[in-house]
Amino acid sequence: QLRLVESAGGLVQPGGSLKLSCAAPGFTLDYYAMAWFRQAPGKEREGVASISSSGGTTNYADSVKGRFTISRNYAKNTVYLQMNNLQVEDTALYYCAAELASRLGYYNAPLGETDFGNWGQGTQVTVSS
């Protein structure tokens, strides 16, 4: 069973930056499309950013476009979410997710929750002054 491990989140002031990482000990992520989702209190989980297995396609929620960047390092078997200009409304539990490219398509980067079958435990990001 694929186990996804997110790095620790944290408390950031508005306008600040934070970088999350996601690894899968014992598994290679090369053949997986990867994504970050988040869930704020009282709200449904939403897709934030995704990247295809090939790495050539990325997809972002409108609310984070221009501020967040998803990337992957195949040598380190790790996926990242660089978050800049963080706002209070970005406060949420952030989840890493993965799904086989054989199911999604090698060049596809979907953002639907039902597209992904492997999930991390989540890491808290709080934006507050």
mmCIF file of N, CA and C in Angstrom:
data_model
loop_
_atom_site.group_PDB
_atom_site.id
_atom_site.type_symbol
_atom_site.label_atom_id
_atom_site.label_comp_id
_atom_site.label_asym_id
_atom_site.label_seq_id
_atom_site.Cartn_x
_atom_site.Cartn_y
_atom_site.Cartn_z
ATOM 1 N N GLN A 1 0.837 -1.181 0.000
ATOM 2 C CA GLN A 1 0.000 0.000 0.000
ATOM 3 C C GLN A 1 0.885 1.248 0.000
ATOM 4 N N LEU A 2 0.617 2.127 -0.938
ATOM 5 C CA LEU A 2 1.390 3.368 -1.028
ATOM 6 C C LEU A 2 1.124 4.227 0.192
ATOM 7 N N ARG A 3 2.183 4.655 0.865
ATOM 8 C CA ARG A 3 2.043 5.540 2.019
ATOM 9 C C ARG A 3 2.680 6.871 1.685
ATOM 10 N N LEU A 4 1.891 7.907 1.786
ATOM 11 C CA LEU A 4 2.356 9.255 1.486
ATOM 12 C C LEU A 4 2.611 10.002 2.789
ATOM 13 N N VAL A 5 3.744 10.662 2.855
ATOM 14 C CA VAL A 5 4.135 11.367 4.069
ATOM 15 C C VAL A 5 4.391 12.830 3.741
ATOM 16 N N GLU A 6 3.580 13.703 4.332
ATOM 17 C CA GLU A 6 3.748 15.138 4.116
ATOM 18 C C GLU A 6 4.705 15.719 5.144
ATOM 19 N N SER A 7 5.395 16.765 4.752
ATOM 20 C CA SER A 7 6.239 17.479 5.698
ATOM 21 C C SER A 7 5.362 18.291 6.629
ATOM 22 N N ALA A 8 5.954 18.746 7.695
ATOM 23 C CA ALA A 8 5.204 19.553 8.653
ATOM 24 C C ALA A 8 4.801 20.879 8.032
ATOM 25 N N GLY A 9 3.593 21.307 8.335
ATOM 26 C CA GLY A 9 3.136 22.617 7.890
ATOM 27 C C GLY A 9 3.650 23.667 8.847
ATOM 28 N N GLY A 10 2.778 24.575 9.226
ATOM 29 C CA GLY A 10 3.210 25.564 10.186
ATOM 30 C C GLY A 10 2.328 26.779 10.222
ATOM 31 N N LEU A 11 2.772 27.711 11.038
ATOM 32 C CA LEU A 11 2.081 28.994 11.203
ATOM 33 C C LEU A 11 2.851 30.054 10.433
ATOM 34 N N VAL A 12 2.160 30.755 9.556
ATOM 35 C CA VAL A 12 2.788 31.755 8.699
ATOM 36 C C VAL A 12 1.965 33.035 8.750
ATOM 37 N N GLN A 13 2.646 34.150 8.699
ATOM 38 C CA GLN A 13 1.939 35.425 8.652
ATOM 39 C C GLN A 13 1.404 35.680 7.243
ATOM 40 N N PRO A 14 0.334 36.422 7.122
ATOM 41 C CA PRO A 14 -0.171 36.775 5.791
ATOM 42 C C PRO A 14 0.922 37.407 4.942
ATOM 43 N N GLY A 15 0.993 36.983 3.702
ATOM 44 C CA GLY A 15 2.045 37.448 2.808
ATOM 45 C C GLY A 15 3.291 36.594 2.832
ATOM 46 N N GLY A 16 3.338 35.678 3.769
ATOM 47 C CA GLY A 16 4.520 34.822 3.899
ATOM 48 C C GLY A 16 4.496 33.643 2.954
ATOM 49 N N SER A 17 5.534 32.808 3.061
ATOM 50 C CA SER A 17 5.697 31.650 2.184
ATOM 51 C C SER A 17 5.943 30.392 2.996
ATOM 52 N N LEU A 18 5.610 29.279 2.384
ATOM 53 C CA LEU A 18 5.834 27.986 3.009
ATOM 54 C C LEU A 18 5.937 26.950 1.896
ATOM 55 N N LYS A 19 6.806 25.975 2.100
ATOM 56 C CA LYS A 19 6.959 24.913 1.109
ATOM 57 C C LYS A 19 6.661 23.568 1.751
ATOM 58 N N LEU A 20 5.698 22.864 1.202
ATOM 59 C CA LEU A 20 5.352 21.528 1.661
ATOM 60 C C LEU A 20 5.998 20.489 0.761
ATOM 61 N N SER A 21 6.307 19.339 1.325
ATOM 62 C CA SER A 21 6.820 18.249 0.527
ATOM 63 C C SER A 21 6.048 16.974 0.833
ATOM 64 N N CYS A 22 6.099 16.057 -0.115
ATOM 65 C CA CYS A 22 5.389 14.792 0.014
ATOM 66 C C CYS A 22 6.296 13.689 -0.512
ATOM 67 N N ALA A 23 6.524 12.674 0.299
ATOM 68 C CA ALA A 23 7.377 11.564 -0.092
ATOM 69 C C ALA A 23 6.631 10.252 0.112
ATOM 70 N N ALA A 24 7.166 9.208 -0.460
ATOM 71 C CA ALA A 24 6.563 7.884 -0.347
ATOM 72 C C ALA A 24 7.657 6.857 -0.069
ATOM 73 N N PRO A 25 8.007 6.683 1.175
ATOM 74 C CA PRO A 25 9.078 5.756 1.527
ATOM 75 C C PRO A 25 8.848 4.350 0.985
ATOM 76 N N GLY A 26 9.832 3.843 0.266
ATOM 77 C CA GLY A 26 9.721 2.484 -0.241
ATOM 78 C C GLY A 26 9.022 2.354 -1.572
ATOM 79 N N PHE A 27 8.487 3.446 -2.113
ATOM 80 C CA PHE A 27 7.787 3.412 -3.395
ATOM 81 C C PHE A 27 8.359 4.473 -4.318
ATOM 82 N N THR A 28 8.333 4.218 -5.604
ATOM 83 C CA THR A 28 8.701 5.250 -6.558
ATOM 84 C C THR A 28 7.437 5.956 -7.026
ATOM 85 N N LEU A 29 7.525 7.276 -7.036
ATOM 86 C CA LEU A 29 6.367 8.074 -7.445
ATOM 87 C C LEU A 29 6.382 8.406 -8.934
ATOM 88 N N ASP A 30 7.378 7.872 -9.655
ATOM 89 C CA ASP A 30 7.527 8.218 -11.068
ATOM 90 C C ASP A 30 6.271 7.935 -11.877
ATOM 91 N N TYR A 31 5.534 6.901 -11.489
ATOM 92 C CA TYR A 31 4.401 6.467 -12.304
ATOM 93 C C TYR A 31 3.061 6.960 -11.774
ATOM 94 N N TYR A 32 3.158 7.975 -10.910
ATOM 95 C CA TYR A 32 1.946 8.512 -10.314
ATOM 96 C C TYR A 32 1.750 9.978 -10.677
ATOM 97 N N ALA A 33 0.512 10.340 -10.974
ATOM 98 C CA ALA A 33 0.148 11.752 -10.963
ATOM 99 C C ALA A 33 -0.012 12.131 -9.500
ATOM 100 N N MET A 34 0.377 13.351 -9.177
ATOM 101 C CA MET A 34 0.366 13.792 -7.788
ATOM 102 C C MET A 34 -0.460 15.061 -7.646
ATOM 103 N N ALA A 35 -0.982 15.268 -6.457
ATOM 104 C CA ALA A 35 -1.794 16.465 -6.235
ATOM 105 C C ALA A 35 -1.751 16.872 -4.773
ATOM 106 N N TRP A 36 -2.096 18.109 -4.565
ATOM 107 C CA TRP A 36 -2.313 18.637 -3.221
ATOM 108 C C TRP A 36 -3.766 19.080 -3.111
ATOM 109 N N PHE A 37 -4.380 18.678 -2.020
ATOM 110 C CA PHE A 37 -5.731 19.097 -1.692
ATOM 111 C C PHE A 37 -5.688 19.806 -0.339
ATOM 112 N N ARG A 38 -6.750 20.501 -0.027
ATOM 113 C CA ARG A 38 -6.843 21.117 1.296
ATOM 114 C C ARG A 38 -8.276 21.115 1.769
ATOM 115 N N GLN A 39 -8.416 21.139 3.082
ATOM 116 C CA GLN A 39 -9.740 21.195 3.686
ATOM 117 C C GLN A 39 -9.715 22.156 4.850
ATOM 118 N N ALA A 40 -10.501 23.207 4.727
ATOM 119 C CA ALA A 40 -10.629 24.184 5.795
ATOM 120 C C ALA A 40 -11.783 23.774 6.702
ATOM 121 N N PRO A 41 -11.781 24.224 7.945
ATOM 122 C CA PRO A 41 -12.866 23.866 8.866
ATOM 123 C C PRO A 41 -14.232 24.218 8.296
ATOM 124 N N GLY A 42 -15.132 23.268 8.321
ATOM 125 C CA GLY A 42 -16.478 23.509 7.846
ATOM 126 C C GLY A 42 -16.649 23.511 6.342
ATOM 127 N N LYS A 43 -15.568 23.217 5.618
ATOM 128 C CA LYS A 43 -15.641 23.226 4.157
ATOM 129 C C LYS A 43 -15.258 21.859 3.595
ATOM 130 N N GLU A 44 -15.630 21.644 2.362
ATOM 131 C CA GLU A 44 -15.271 20.398 1.692
ATOM 132 C C GLU A 44 -13.809 20.450 1.245
ATOM 133 N N ARG A 45 -13.265 19.267 1.072
ATOM 134 C CA ARG A 45 -11.891 19.187 0.579
ATOM 135 C C ARG A 45 -11.867 19.643 -0.880
ATOM 136 N N GLU A 46 -10.869 20.447 -1.220
ATOM 137 C CA GLU A 46 -10.771 20.971 -2.574
ATOM 138 C C GLU A 46 -9.374 20.734 -3.142
ATOM 139 N N GLY A 47 -9.332 20.546 -4.440
ATOM 140 C CA GLY A 47 -8.059 20.387 -5.124
ATOM 141 C C GLY A 47 -7.344 21.728 -5.233
ATOM 142 N N VAL A 48 -6.062 21.726 -4.942
ATOM 143 C CA VAL A 48 -5.256 22.944 -4.979
ATOM 144 C C VAL A 48 -4.349 22.959 -6.203
ATOM 145 N N ALA A 49 -3.605 21.878 -6.377
ATOM 146 C CA ALA A 49 -2.657 21.804 -7.488
ATOM 147 C C ALA A 49 -2.373 20.345 -7.799
ATOM 148 N N SER A 50 -2.080 20.078 -9.053
ATOM 149 C CA SER A 50 -1.735 18.712 -9.454
ATOM 150 C C SER A 50 -0.664 18.750 -10.526
ATOM 151 N N ILE A 51 0.038 17.624 -10.663
ATOM 152 C CA ILE A 51 1.098 17.509 -11.650
ATOM 153 C C ILE A 51 1.044 16.107 -12.227
ATOM 154 N N SER A 52 1.234 16.025 -13.522
ATOM 155 C CA SER A 52 1.148 14.735 -14.184
ATOM 156 C C SER A 52 2.344 13.856 -13.854
ATOM 157 N N SER A 53 2.206 12.593 -14.162
ATOM 158 C CA SER A 53 3.311 11.667 -13.986
ATOM 159 C C SER A 53 4.523 12.103 -14.799
ATOM 160 N N SER A 54 4.270 12.637 -15.973
ATOM 161 C CA SER A 54 5.357 13.097 -16.837
ATOM 162 C C SER A 54 6.025 14.354 -16.309
ATOM 163 N N GLY A 55 5.303 15.073 -15.450
ATOM 164 C CA GLY A 55 5.824 16.341 -14.935
ATOM 165 C C GLY A 55 5.575 17.517 -15.862
ATOM 166 N N GLY A 56 5.052 17.232 -17.053
ATOM 167 C CA GLY A 56 4.897 18.294 -18.032
ATOM 168 C C GLY A 56 3.591 19.047 -17.957
ATOM 169 N N THR A 57 2.659 18.533 -17.181
ATOM 170 C CA THR A 57 1.352 19.184 -17.059
ATOM 171 C C THR A 57 1.071 19.501 -15.601
ATOM 172 N N THR A 58 0.662 20.730 -15.350
ATOM 173 C CA THR A 58 0.244 21.132 -14.015
ATOM 174 C C THR A 58 -1.144 21.752 -14.096
ATOM 175 N N ASN A 59 -1.809 21.758 -12.977
ATOM 176 C CA ASN A 59 -3.173 22.269 -12.918
ATOM 177 C C ASN A 59 -3.346 22.932 -11.557
ATOM 178 N N TYR A 60 -4.008 24.085 -11.531
ATOM 179 C CA TYR A 60 -4.166 24.825 -10.286
ATOM 180 C C TYR A 60 -5.610 25.285 -10.104
ATOM 181 N N ALA A 61 -6.021 25.338 -8.860
ATOM 182 C CA ALA A 61 -7.290 25.979 -8.547
ATOM 183 C C ALA A 61 -7.146 27.475 -8.805
ATOM 184 N N ASP A 62 -8.228 28.094 -9.228
ATOM 185 C CA ASP A 62 -8.175 29.526 -9.534
ATOM 186 C C ASP A 62 -7.712 30.350 -8.333
ATOM 187 N N SER A 63 -8.066 29.894 -7.147
ATOM 188 C CA SER A 63 -7.762 30.656 -5.930
ATOM 189 C C SER A 63 -6.268 30.712 -5.612
ATOM 190 N N VAL A 64 -5.472 29.819 -6.214
ATOM 191 C CA VAL A 64 -4.045 29.793 -5.894
ATOM 192 C C VAL A 64 -3.162 30.085 -7.097
ATOM 193 N N LYS A 65 -3.743 30.257 -8.251
ATOM 194 C CA LYS A 65 -2.948 30.528 -9.452
ATOM 195 C C LYS A 65 -2.092 31.768 -9.265
ATOM 196 N N GLY A 66 -0.827 31.649 -9.635
ATOM 197 C CA GLY A 66 0.093 32.770 -9.501
ATOM 198 C C GLY A 66 0.741 32.867 -8.137
ATOM 199 N N ARG A 67 0.252 32.080 -7.174
ATOM 200 C CA ARG A 67 0.819 32.095 -5.823
ATOM 201 C C ARG A 67 1.443 30.759 -5.435
ATOM 202 N N PHE A 68 0.849 29.671 -5.871
ATOM 203 C CA PHE A 68 1.330 28.333 -5.521
ATOM 204 C C PHE A 68 1.971 27.683 -6.743
ATOM 205 N N THR A 69 2.995 26.867 -6.475
ATOM 206 C CA THR A 69 3.652 26.118 -7.533
ATOM 207 C C THR A 69 3.869 24.680 -7.091
ATOM 208 N N ILE A 70 3.385 23.752 -7.897
ATOM 209 C CA ILE A 70 3.632 22.339 -7.624
ATOM 210 C C ILE A 70 4.791 21.880 -8.498
ATOM 211 N N SER A 71 5.636 21.048 -7.937
ATOM 212 C CA SER A 71 6.774 20.523 -8.693
ATOM 213 C C SER A 71 7.120 19.136 -8.165
ATOM 214 N N ARG A 72 7.943 18.439 -8.920
ATOM 215 C CA ARG A 72 8.364 17.122 -8.466
ATOM 216 C C ARG A 72 9.833 16.910 -8.803
ATOM 217 N N ASN A 73 10.511 16.219 -7.920
ATOM 218 C CA ASN A 73 11.917 15.886 -8.103
ATOM 219 C C ASN A 73 12.011 14.368 -8.166
ATOM 220 N N TYR A 74 12.241 13.852 -9.359
ATOM 221 C CA TYR A 74 12.241 12.395 -9.529
ATOM 222 C C TYR A 74 13.415 11.747 -8.795
ATOM 223 N N ALA A 75 14.545 12.423 -8.768
ATOM 224 C CA ALA A 75 15.716 11.864 -8.090
ATOM 225 C C ALA A 75 15.473 11.724 -6.590
ATOM 226 N N LYS A 76 14.735 12.693 -6.034
ATOM 227 C CA LYS A 76 14.444 12.652 -4.605
ATOM 228 C C LYS A 76 13.108 11.979 -4.307
ATOM 229 N N ASN A 77 12.404 11.586 -5.380
ATOM 230 C CA ASN A 77 11.120 10.909 -5.201
ATOM 231 C C ASN A 77 10.173 11.720 -4.316
ATOM 232 N N THR A 78 10.123 13.008 -4.602
ATOM 233 C CA THR A 78 9.386 13.921 -3.746
ATOM 234 C C THR A 78 8.602 14.924 -4.593
ATOM 235 N N VAL A 79 7.451 15.291 -4.095
ATOM 236 C CA VAL A 79 6.618 16.316 -4.726
ATOM 237 C C VAL A 79 6.519 17.499 -3.766
ATOM 238 N N TYR A 80 6.512 18.692 -4.320
ATOM 239 C CA TYR A 80 6.528 19.897 -3.496
ATOM 240 C C TYR A 80 5.338 20.796 -3.816
ATOM 241 N N LEU A 81 4.983 21.607 -2.844
ATOM 242 C CA LEU A 81 4.014 22.676 -3.060
ATOM 243 C C LEU A 81 4.611 23.939 -2.451
ATOM 244 N N GLN A 82 5.070 24.824 -3.316
ATOM 245 C CA GLN A 82 5.586 26.115 -2.874
ATOM 246 C C GLN A 82 4.418 27.089 -2.800
ATOM 247 N N MET A 83 4.218 27.643 -1.624
ATOM 248 C CA MET A 83 3.091 28.545 -1.408
ATOM 249 C C MET A 83 3.623 29.927 -1.059
ATOM 250 N N ASN A 84 3.330 30.885 -1.900
ATOM 251 C CA ASN A 84 3.767 32.267 -1.686
ATOM 252 C C ASN A 84 2.568 33.178 -1.463
ATOM 253 N N ASN A 85 2.838 34.326 -0.888
ATOM 254 C CA ASN A 85 1.788 35.313 -0.629
ATOM 255 C C ASN A 85 0.571 34.657 0.036
ATOM 256 N N LEU A 86 0.846 33.921 1.077
ATOM 257 C CA LEU A 86 -0.228 33.192 1.762
ATOM 258 C C LEU A 86 -1.222 34.156 2.387
ATOM 259 N N GLN A 87 -2.477 33.773 2.335
ATOM 260 C CA GLN A 87 -3.560 34.567 2.884
ATOM 261 C C GLN A 87 -4.286 33.780 3.965
ATOM 262 N N VAL A 88 -5.031 34.487 4.781
ATOM 263 C CA VAL A 88 -5.768 33.836 5.871
ATOM 264 C C VAL A 88 -6.658 32.725 5.336
ATOM 265 N N GLU A 89 -7.227 32.946 4.176
ATOM 266 C CA GLU A 89 -8.136 31.942 3.597
ATOM 267 C C GLU A 89 -7.428 30.692 3.098
ATOM 268 N N ASP A 90 -6.095 30.695 3.122
ATOM 269 C CA ASP A 90 -5.335 29.496 2.763
ATOM 270 C C ASP A 90 -5.187 28.551 3.950
ATOM 271 N N THR A 91 -5.624 28.978 5.107
ATOM 272 C CA THR A 91 -5.554 28.144 6.292
ATOM 273 C C THR A 91 -6.391 26.879 6.096
ATOM 274 N N ALA A 92 -5.742 25.737 6.261
ATOM 275 C CA ALA A 92 -6.431 24.468 6.027
ATOM 276 C C ALA A 92 -5.500 23.311 6.363
ATOM 277 N N LEU A 93 -6.088 22.136 6.364
ATOM 278 C CA LEU A 93 -5.302 20.904 6.432
ATOM 279 C C LEU A 93 -4.978 20.513 4.988
ATOM 280 N N TYR A 94 -3.703 20.386 4.692
ATOM 281 C CA TYR A 94 -3.260 20.104 3.326
ATOM 282 C C TYR A 94 -2.893 18.626 3.188
ATOM 283 N N TYR A 95 -3.409 18.025 2.113
ATOM 284 C CA TYR A 95 -3.197 16.601 1.867
ATOM 285 C C TYR A 95 -2.440 16.389 0.559
ATOM 286 N N CYS A 96 -1.538 15.444 0.578
ATOM 287 C CA CYS A 96 -0.897 14.972 -0.628
ATOM 288 C C CYS A 96 -1.687 13.771 -1.147
ATOM 289 N N ALA A 97 -1.825 13.673 -2.454
ATOM 290 C CA ALA A 97 -2.566 12.562 -3.049
ATOM 291 C C ALA A 97 -1.840 12.046 -4.282
ATOM 292 N N ALA A 98 -2.056 10.766 -4.582
ATOM 293 C CA ALA A 98 -1.382 10.145 -5.724
ATOM 294 C C ALA A 98 -2.314 9.160 -6.411
ATOM 295 N N GLU A 99 -2.126 9.036 -7.706
ATOM 296 C CA GLU A 99 -2.864 8.030 -8.461
ATOM 297 C C GLU A 99 -2.015 7.594 -9.646
ATOM 298 N N LEU A 100 -2.117 6.317 -9.976
ATOM 299 C CA LEU A 100 -1.330 5.766 -11.064
ATOM 300 C C LEU A 100 -1.645 6.443 -12.390
ATOM 301 N N ALA A 101 -0.587 6.753 -13.135
ATOM 302 C CA ALA A 101 -0.766 7.363 -14.447
ATOM 303 C C ALA A 101 -1.476 6.416 -15.398
ATOM 304 N N SER A 102 -1.362 5.132 -15.164
ATOM 305 C CA SER A 102 -2.047 4.158 -16.021
ATOM 306 C C SER A 102 -3.563 4.294 -15.917
ATOM 307 N N ARG A 103 -4.039 4.871 -14.853
ATOM 308 C CA ARG A 103 -5.468 5.105 -14.677
ATOM 309 C C ARG A 103 -5.869 6.505 -15.145
ATOM 310 N N LEU A 104 -4.991 7.470 -14.945
ATOM 311 C CA LEU A 104 -5.350 8.863 -15.231
ATOM 312 C C LEU A 104 -4.859 9.342 -16.587
ATOM 313 N N GLY A 105 -3.816 8.706 -17.102
ATOM 314 C CA GLY A 105 -3.168 9.210 -18.296
ATOM 315 C C GLY A 105 -1.841 9.822 -17.935
ATOM 316 N N TYR A 106 -0.820 9.511 -18.704
ATOM 317 C CA TYR A 106 0.550 9.926 -18.389
ATOM 318 C C TYR A 106 0.706 11.442 -18.363
ATOM 319 N N TYR A 107 -0.094 12.146 -19.146
ATOM 320 C CA TYR A 107 0.051 13.602 -19.258
ATOM 321 C C TYR A 107 -1.065 14.381 -18.567
ATOM 322 N N ASN A 108 -1.907 13.666 -17.845
ATOM 323 C CA ASN A 108 -3.043 14.325 -17.203
ATOM 324 C C ASN A 108 -2.746 14.724 -15.767
ATOM 325 N N ALA A 109 -3.322 15.855 -15.373
ATOM 326 C CA ALA A 109 -3.161 16.364 -14.010
ATOM 327 C C ALA A 109 -4.534 16.823 -13.521
ATOM 328 N N PRO A 110 -5.363 15.876 -13.103
ATOM 329 C CA PRO A 110 -6.705 16.241 -12.654
ATOM 330 C C PRO A 110 -6.705 16.835 -11.250
ATOM 331 N N LEU A 111 -7.813 17.449 -10.896
ATOM 332 C CA LEU A 111 -7.942 18.040 -9.565
ATOM 333 C C LEU A 111 -9.187 17.555 -8.840
ATOM 334 N N GLY A 112 -9.778 16.490 -9.347
ATOM 335 C CA GLY A 112 -10.944 15.948 -8.674
ATOM 336 C C GLY A 112 -10.570 15.003 -7.548
ATOM 337 N N GLU A 113 -11.281 15.122 -6.450
ATOM 338 C CA GLU A 113 -10.973 14.279 -5.297
ATOM 339 C C GLU A 113 -11.122 12.798 -5.638
ATOM 340 N N THR A 114 -12.087 12.479 -6.460
ATOM 341 C CA THR A 114 -12.334 11.072 -6.793
ATOM 342 C C THR A 114 -11.328 10.509 -7.794
ATOM 343 N N ASP A 115 -10.472 11.360 -8.328
ATOM 344 C CA ASP A 115 -9.438 10.890 -9.245
ATOM 345 C C ASP A 115 -8.276 10.226 -8.514
ATOM 346 N N PHE A 116 -8.181 10.455 -7.219
ATOM 347 C CA PHE A 116 -7.024 9.998 -6.467
ATOM 348 C C PHE A 116 -7.421 8.982 -5.398
ATOM 349 N N GLY A 117 -6.654 7.908 -5.345
ATOM 350 C CA GLY A 117 -6.983 6.839 -4.410
ATOM 351 C C GLY A 117 -5.995 6.653 -3.283
ATOM 352 N N ASN A 118 -4.926 7.445 -3.292
ATOM 353 C CA ASN A 118 -3.904 7.326 -2.257
ATOM 354 C C ASN A 118 -3.713 8.685 -1.590
ATOM 355 N N TRP A 119 -3.785 8.698 -0.274
ATOM 356 C CA TRP A 119 -3.786 9.961 0.460
ATOM 357 C C TRP A 119 -2.821 9.936 1.630
ATOM 358 N N GLY A 120 -2.232 11.110 1.891
ATOM 359 C CA GLY A 120 -1.463 11.282 3.094
ATOM 360 C C GLY A 120 -2.363 11.611 4.265
ATOM 361 N N GLN A 121 -1.736 11.773 5.418
ATOM 362 C CA GLN A 121 -2.493 12.051 6.642
ATOM 363 C C GLN A 121 -2.883 13.514 6.767
ATOM 364 N N GLY A 122 -2.213 14.362 6.047
ATOM 365 C CA GLY A 122 -2.527 15.787 6.101
ATOM 366 C C GLY A 122 -1.560 16.541 7.007
ATOM 367 N N THR A 123 -1.359 17.799 6.680
ATOM 368 C CA THR A 123 -0.500 18.660 7.480
ATOM 369 C C THR A 123 -1.152 20.037 7.580
ATOM 370 N N GLN A 124 -1.122 20.597 8.760
ATOM 371 C CA GLN A 124 -1.845 21.847 9.018
ATOM 372 C C GLN A 124 -1.024 23.061 8.596
ATOM 373 N N VAL A 125 -1.667 23.926 7.843
ATOM 374 C CA VAL A 125 -1.093 25.222 7.486
ATOM 375 C C VAL A 125 -2.021 26.292 8.028
ATOM 376 N N THR A 126 -1.484 27.166 8.855
ATOM 377 C CA THR A 126 -2.270 28.238 9.449
ATOM 378 C C THR A 126 -1.653 29.568 9.074
ATOM 379 N N VAL A 127 -2.460 30.426 8.505
ATOM 380 C CA VAL A 127 -2.008 31.760 8.120
ATOM 381 C C VAL A 127 -2.712 32.761 9.018
ATOM 382 N N SER A 128 -1.920 33.423 9.833
ATOM 383 C CA SER A 128 -2.496 34.331 10.804
ATOM 384 C C SER A 128 -1.443 35.328 11.253
ATOM 385 N N SER A 129 -1.915 36.526 11.575
ATOM 386 C CA SER A 129 -1.005 37.540 12.106
ATOM 387 C C SER A 129 -0.992 37.491 13.634
#
